Short mmCIF file of C-alpha atoms in Angstrom, two decimals:
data_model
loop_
_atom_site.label_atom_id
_atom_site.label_comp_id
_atom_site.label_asym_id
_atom_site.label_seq_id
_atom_site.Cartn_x
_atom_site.Cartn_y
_atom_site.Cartn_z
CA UNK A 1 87.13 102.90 81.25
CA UNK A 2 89.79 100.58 81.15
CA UNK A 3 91.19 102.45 78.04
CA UNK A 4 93.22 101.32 75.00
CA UNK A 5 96.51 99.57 76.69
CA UNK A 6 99.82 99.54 74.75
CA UNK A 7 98.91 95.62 73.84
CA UNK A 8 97.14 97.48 70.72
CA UNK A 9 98.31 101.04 71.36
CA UNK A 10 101.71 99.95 69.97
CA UNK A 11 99.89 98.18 67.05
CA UNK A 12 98.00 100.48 66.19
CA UNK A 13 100.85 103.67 66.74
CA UNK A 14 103.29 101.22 64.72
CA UNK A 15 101.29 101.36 61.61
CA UNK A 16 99.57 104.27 61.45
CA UNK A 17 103.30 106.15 61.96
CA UNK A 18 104.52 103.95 59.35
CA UNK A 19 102.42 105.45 56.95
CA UNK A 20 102.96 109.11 58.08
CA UNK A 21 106.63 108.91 57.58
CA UNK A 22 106.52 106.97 54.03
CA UNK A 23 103.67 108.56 52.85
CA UNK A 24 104.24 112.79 53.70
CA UNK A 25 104.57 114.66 50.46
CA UNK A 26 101.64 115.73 48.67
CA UNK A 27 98.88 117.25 50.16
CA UNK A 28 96.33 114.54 49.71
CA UNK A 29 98.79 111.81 51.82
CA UNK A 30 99.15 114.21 54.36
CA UNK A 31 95.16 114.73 55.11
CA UNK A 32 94.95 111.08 54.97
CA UNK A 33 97.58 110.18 56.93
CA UNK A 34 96.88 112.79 60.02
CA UNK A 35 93.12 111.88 59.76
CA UNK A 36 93.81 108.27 60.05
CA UNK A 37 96.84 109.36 63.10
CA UNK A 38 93.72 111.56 64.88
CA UNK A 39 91.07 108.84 64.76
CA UNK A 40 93.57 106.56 66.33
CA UNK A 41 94.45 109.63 69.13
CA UNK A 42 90.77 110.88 69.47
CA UNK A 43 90.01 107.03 70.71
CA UNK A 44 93.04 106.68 72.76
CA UNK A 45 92.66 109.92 74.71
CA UNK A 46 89.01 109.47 75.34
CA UNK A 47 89.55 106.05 76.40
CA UNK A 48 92.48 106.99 78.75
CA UNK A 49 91.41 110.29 80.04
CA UNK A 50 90.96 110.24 83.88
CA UNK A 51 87.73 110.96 84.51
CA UNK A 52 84.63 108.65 83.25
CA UNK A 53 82.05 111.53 83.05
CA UNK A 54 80.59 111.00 79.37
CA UNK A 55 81.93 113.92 77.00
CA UNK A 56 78.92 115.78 74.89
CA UNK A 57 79.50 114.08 71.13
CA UNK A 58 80.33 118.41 70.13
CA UNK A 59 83.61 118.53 72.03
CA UNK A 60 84.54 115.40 70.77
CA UNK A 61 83.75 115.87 67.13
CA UNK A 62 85.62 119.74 68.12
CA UNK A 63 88.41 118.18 69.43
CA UNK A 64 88.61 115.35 66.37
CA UNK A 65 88.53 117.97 63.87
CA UNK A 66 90.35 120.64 65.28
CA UNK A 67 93.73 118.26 65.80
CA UNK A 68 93.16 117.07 62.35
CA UNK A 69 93.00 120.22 60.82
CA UNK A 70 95.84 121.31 62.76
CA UNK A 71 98.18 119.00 61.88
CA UNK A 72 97.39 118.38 58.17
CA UNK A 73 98.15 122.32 57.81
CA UNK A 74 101.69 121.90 59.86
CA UNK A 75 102.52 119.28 57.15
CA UNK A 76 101.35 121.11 54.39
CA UNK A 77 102.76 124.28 55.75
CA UNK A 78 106.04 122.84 56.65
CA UNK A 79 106.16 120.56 53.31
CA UNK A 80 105.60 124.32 51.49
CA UNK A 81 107.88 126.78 52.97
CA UNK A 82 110.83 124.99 55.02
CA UNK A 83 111.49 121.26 52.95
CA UNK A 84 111.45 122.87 49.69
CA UNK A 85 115.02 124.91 51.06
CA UNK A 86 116.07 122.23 53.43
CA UNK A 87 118.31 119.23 53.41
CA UNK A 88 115.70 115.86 52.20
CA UNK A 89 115.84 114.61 55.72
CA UNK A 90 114.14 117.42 57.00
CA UNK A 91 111.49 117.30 55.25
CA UNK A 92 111.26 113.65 57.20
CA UNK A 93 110.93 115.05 60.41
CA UNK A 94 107.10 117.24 58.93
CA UNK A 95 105.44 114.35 60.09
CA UNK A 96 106.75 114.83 63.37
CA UNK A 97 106.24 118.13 63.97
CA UNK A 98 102.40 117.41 63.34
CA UNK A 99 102.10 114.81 65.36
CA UNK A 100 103.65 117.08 68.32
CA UNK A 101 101.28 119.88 67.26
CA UNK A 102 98.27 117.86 66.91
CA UNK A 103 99.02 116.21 70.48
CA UNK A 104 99.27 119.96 71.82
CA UNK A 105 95.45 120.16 70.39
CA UNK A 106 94.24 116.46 70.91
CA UNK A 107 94.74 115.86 74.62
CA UNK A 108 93.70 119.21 76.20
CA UNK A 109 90.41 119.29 73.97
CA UNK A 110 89.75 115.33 74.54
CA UNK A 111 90.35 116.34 78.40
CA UNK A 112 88.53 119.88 78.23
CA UNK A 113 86.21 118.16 81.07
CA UNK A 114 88.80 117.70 83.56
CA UNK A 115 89.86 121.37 82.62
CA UNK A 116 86.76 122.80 83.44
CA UNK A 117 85.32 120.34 86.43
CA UNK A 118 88.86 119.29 87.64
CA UNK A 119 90.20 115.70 88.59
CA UNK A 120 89.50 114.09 91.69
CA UNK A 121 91.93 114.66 94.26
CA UNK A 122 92.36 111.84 97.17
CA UNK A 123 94.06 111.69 100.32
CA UNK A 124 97.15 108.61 100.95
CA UNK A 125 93.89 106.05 101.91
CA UNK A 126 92.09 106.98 98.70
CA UNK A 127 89.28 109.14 100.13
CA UNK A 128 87.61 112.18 97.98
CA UNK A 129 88.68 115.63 99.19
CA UNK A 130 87.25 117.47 96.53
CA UNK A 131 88.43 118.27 92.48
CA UNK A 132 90.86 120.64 91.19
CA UNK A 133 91.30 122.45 87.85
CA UNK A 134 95.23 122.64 88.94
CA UNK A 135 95.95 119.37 89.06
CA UNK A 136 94.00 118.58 85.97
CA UNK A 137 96.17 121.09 84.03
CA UNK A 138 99.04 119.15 85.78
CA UNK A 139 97.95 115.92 84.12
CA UNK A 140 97.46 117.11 80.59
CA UNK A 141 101.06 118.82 80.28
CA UNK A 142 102.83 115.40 81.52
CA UNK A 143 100.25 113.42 79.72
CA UNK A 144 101.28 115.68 76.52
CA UNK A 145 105.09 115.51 77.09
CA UNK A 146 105.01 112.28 77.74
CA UNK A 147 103.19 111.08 74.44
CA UNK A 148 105.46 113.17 72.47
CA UNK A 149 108.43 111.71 74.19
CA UNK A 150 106.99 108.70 73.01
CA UNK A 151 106.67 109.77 69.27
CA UNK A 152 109.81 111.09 69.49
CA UNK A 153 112.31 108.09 68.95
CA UNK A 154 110.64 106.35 66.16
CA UNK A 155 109.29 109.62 64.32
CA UNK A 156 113.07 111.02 64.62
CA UNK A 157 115.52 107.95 64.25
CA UNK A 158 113.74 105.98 61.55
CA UNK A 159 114.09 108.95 59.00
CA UNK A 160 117.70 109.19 59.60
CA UNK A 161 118.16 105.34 58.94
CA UNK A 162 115.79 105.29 56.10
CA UNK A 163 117.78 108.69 54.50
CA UNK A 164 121.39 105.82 54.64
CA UNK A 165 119.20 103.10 53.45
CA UNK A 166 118.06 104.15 50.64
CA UNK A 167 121.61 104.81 49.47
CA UNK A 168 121.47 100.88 48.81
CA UNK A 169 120.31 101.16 45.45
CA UNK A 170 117.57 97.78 46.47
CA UNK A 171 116.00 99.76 48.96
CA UNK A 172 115.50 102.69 47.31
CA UNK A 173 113.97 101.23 44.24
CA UNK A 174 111.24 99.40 46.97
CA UNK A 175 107.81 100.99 46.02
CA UNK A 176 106.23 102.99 48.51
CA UNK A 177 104.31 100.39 50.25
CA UNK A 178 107.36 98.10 50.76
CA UNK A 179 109.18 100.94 52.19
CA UNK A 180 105.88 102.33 54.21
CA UNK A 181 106.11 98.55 55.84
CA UNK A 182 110.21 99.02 56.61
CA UNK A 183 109.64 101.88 58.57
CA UNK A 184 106.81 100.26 59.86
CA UNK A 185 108.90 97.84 61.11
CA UNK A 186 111.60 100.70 62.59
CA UNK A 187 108.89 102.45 64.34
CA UNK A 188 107.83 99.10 66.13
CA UNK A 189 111.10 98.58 67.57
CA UNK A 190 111.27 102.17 68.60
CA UNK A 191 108.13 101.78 70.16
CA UNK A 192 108.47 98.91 72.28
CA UNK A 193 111.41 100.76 74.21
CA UNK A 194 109.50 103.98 73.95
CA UNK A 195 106.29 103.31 75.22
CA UNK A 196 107.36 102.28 78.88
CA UNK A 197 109.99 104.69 78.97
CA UNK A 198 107.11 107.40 78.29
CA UNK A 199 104.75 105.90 80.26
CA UNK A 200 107.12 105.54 83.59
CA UNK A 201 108.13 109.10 83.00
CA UNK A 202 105.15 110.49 85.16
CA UNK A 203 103.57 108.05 87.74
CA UNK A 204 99.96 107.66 87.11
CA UNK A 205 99.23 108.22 90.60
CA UNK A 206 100.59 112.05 91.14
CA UNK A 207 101.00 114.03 94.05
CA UNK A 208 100.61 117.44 94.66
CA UNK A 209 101.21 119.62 97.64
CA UNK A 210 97.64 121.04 99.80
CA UNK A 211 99.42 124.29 98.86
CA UNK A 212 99.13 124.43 95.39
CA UNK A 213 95.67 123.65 94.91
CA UNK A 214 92.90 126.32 94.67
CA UNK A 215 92.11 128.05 97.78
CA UNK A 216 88.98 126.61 98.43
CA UNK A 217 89.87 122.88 98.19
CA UNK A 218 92.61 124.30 100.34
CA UNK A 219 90.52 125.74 102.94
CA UNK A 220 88.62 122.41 102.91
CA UNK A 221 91.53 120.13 102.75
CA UNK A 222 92.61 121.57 106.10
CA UNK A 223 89.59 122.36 107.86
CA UNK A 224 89.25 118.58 107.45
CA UNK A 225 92.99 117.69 108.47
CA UNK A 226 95.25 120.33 109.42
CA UNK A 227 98.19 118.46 108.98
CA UNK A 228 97.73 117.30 105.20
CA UNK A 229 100.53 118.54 103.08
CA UNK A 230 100.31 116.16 99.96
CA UNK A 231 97.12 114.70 97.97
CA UNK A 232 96.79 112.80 94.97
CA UNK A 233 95.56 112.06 91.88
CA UNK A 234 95.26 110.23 88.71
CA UNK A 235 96.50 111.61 85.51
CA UNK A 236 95.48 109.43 83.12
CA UNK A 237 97.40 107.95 80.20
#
């Protein structure tokens, strides 16, 4: 699959993040908004996961609605217990938090293949060796850290220039669809410097030492060639 590239990944992330951060306070707008950000995630993961094996629809619709429900209670939870006694521009960075969370949840499940079969590991000239679980685990942390890194800038920044904004008594009288396009608007700008930055973080073509893999691609590795040290794979996006 050739996956969803950032020529409609930032789109896409632009908006939908737009209306997380503008729209975050009652309970309804919070299920809304994190269903809307996990559609958009559930396709982007699937698309970009490293493997093409078809998933079965059940993890899918597991992974969908596990990430959903996870993150829609981290706003709600966090909205609850920590905004209600915190500075206003905390209660900003809920939508955040979910999205990190909900990540956490989203990639591994999307992935759980990989996690369970491994990811094909290759030799410098491209050539199968075998799969391994250990790399695969490698590629969904970075993967993970990488997206959050991502979110990070745009989810973190634009609340703190919205919160001086809206001192301007213009832009705080802007109805909630005006302002949900502003910060649409920040996030984009975040985005376009955040997206290669996140996606140069972790080459998509790893390495990983013969050593570290599991002792029976080991075993065959070097029975093969006794002088490998370092094989490869693809992480996905």
């Amino acid at each position: 699959s050739s996956g969803i590239n950032a020529e409609y990944g930032v789109p896409g992330g632009m908006i939908i993040t737009g209306i997380l951060l503008a729209f975050y306070k009652s309970p309804l707008e919070v299920f809304l908004g994190q269903w809307l950000n996990q559609s958009f995630n559930a396709l982007v993961n699937f698309t970009n996961r490293s493997g093409d094996k078809p998933l079965p629809n059940s993890v899918i619709l597991s992974a969908y609605f596990t990430a959903t429900s996870l993150a829609t209670a981290t706003s709600i939870g966090l909205n609850k217990t920590l905004a209600p006694r915190a500075p206003p521009i905390i209660g900003r960075f809920v939508p955040f938090a979910a999205v990190a969370v909900a990540n956490m949840v989203n990639i591994p499940c999307m992935r759980s293949q990989e996690l369970k079969e491994g990811v094909v590991i290759v030799d410098s000239e491209g050539n199968k060796l075998g799969q391994s679980v250990t790399a695969a685990q490698r590629s969904i942390v970075t993967t993970t850290f990488s997206r959050i890194c991502i979110a990070a800038p745009g989810m973190l920044m634009t609340p703190v220039i919205m919160e001086q904004l809206e001192k301007k008594p213009y832009i705080k009288n802007l109805s909630k669809w005006k302002s949900c396009l502003l910060q649409t608007g920040l996030v984009g700008s975040f985005l376009i410097l955040a997206v290669p930055f996140g996606c140069a973080l972790f080459a998509q073509k790893q390495s990983i030492a013969v050593d570290d893999l599991e002792e029976d691609l080991k075993k065959a590795i070097l029975e093969r060639d006794s002088t490998m040290k370092i094989v490869y794979y693809n992480k996905g996006l």
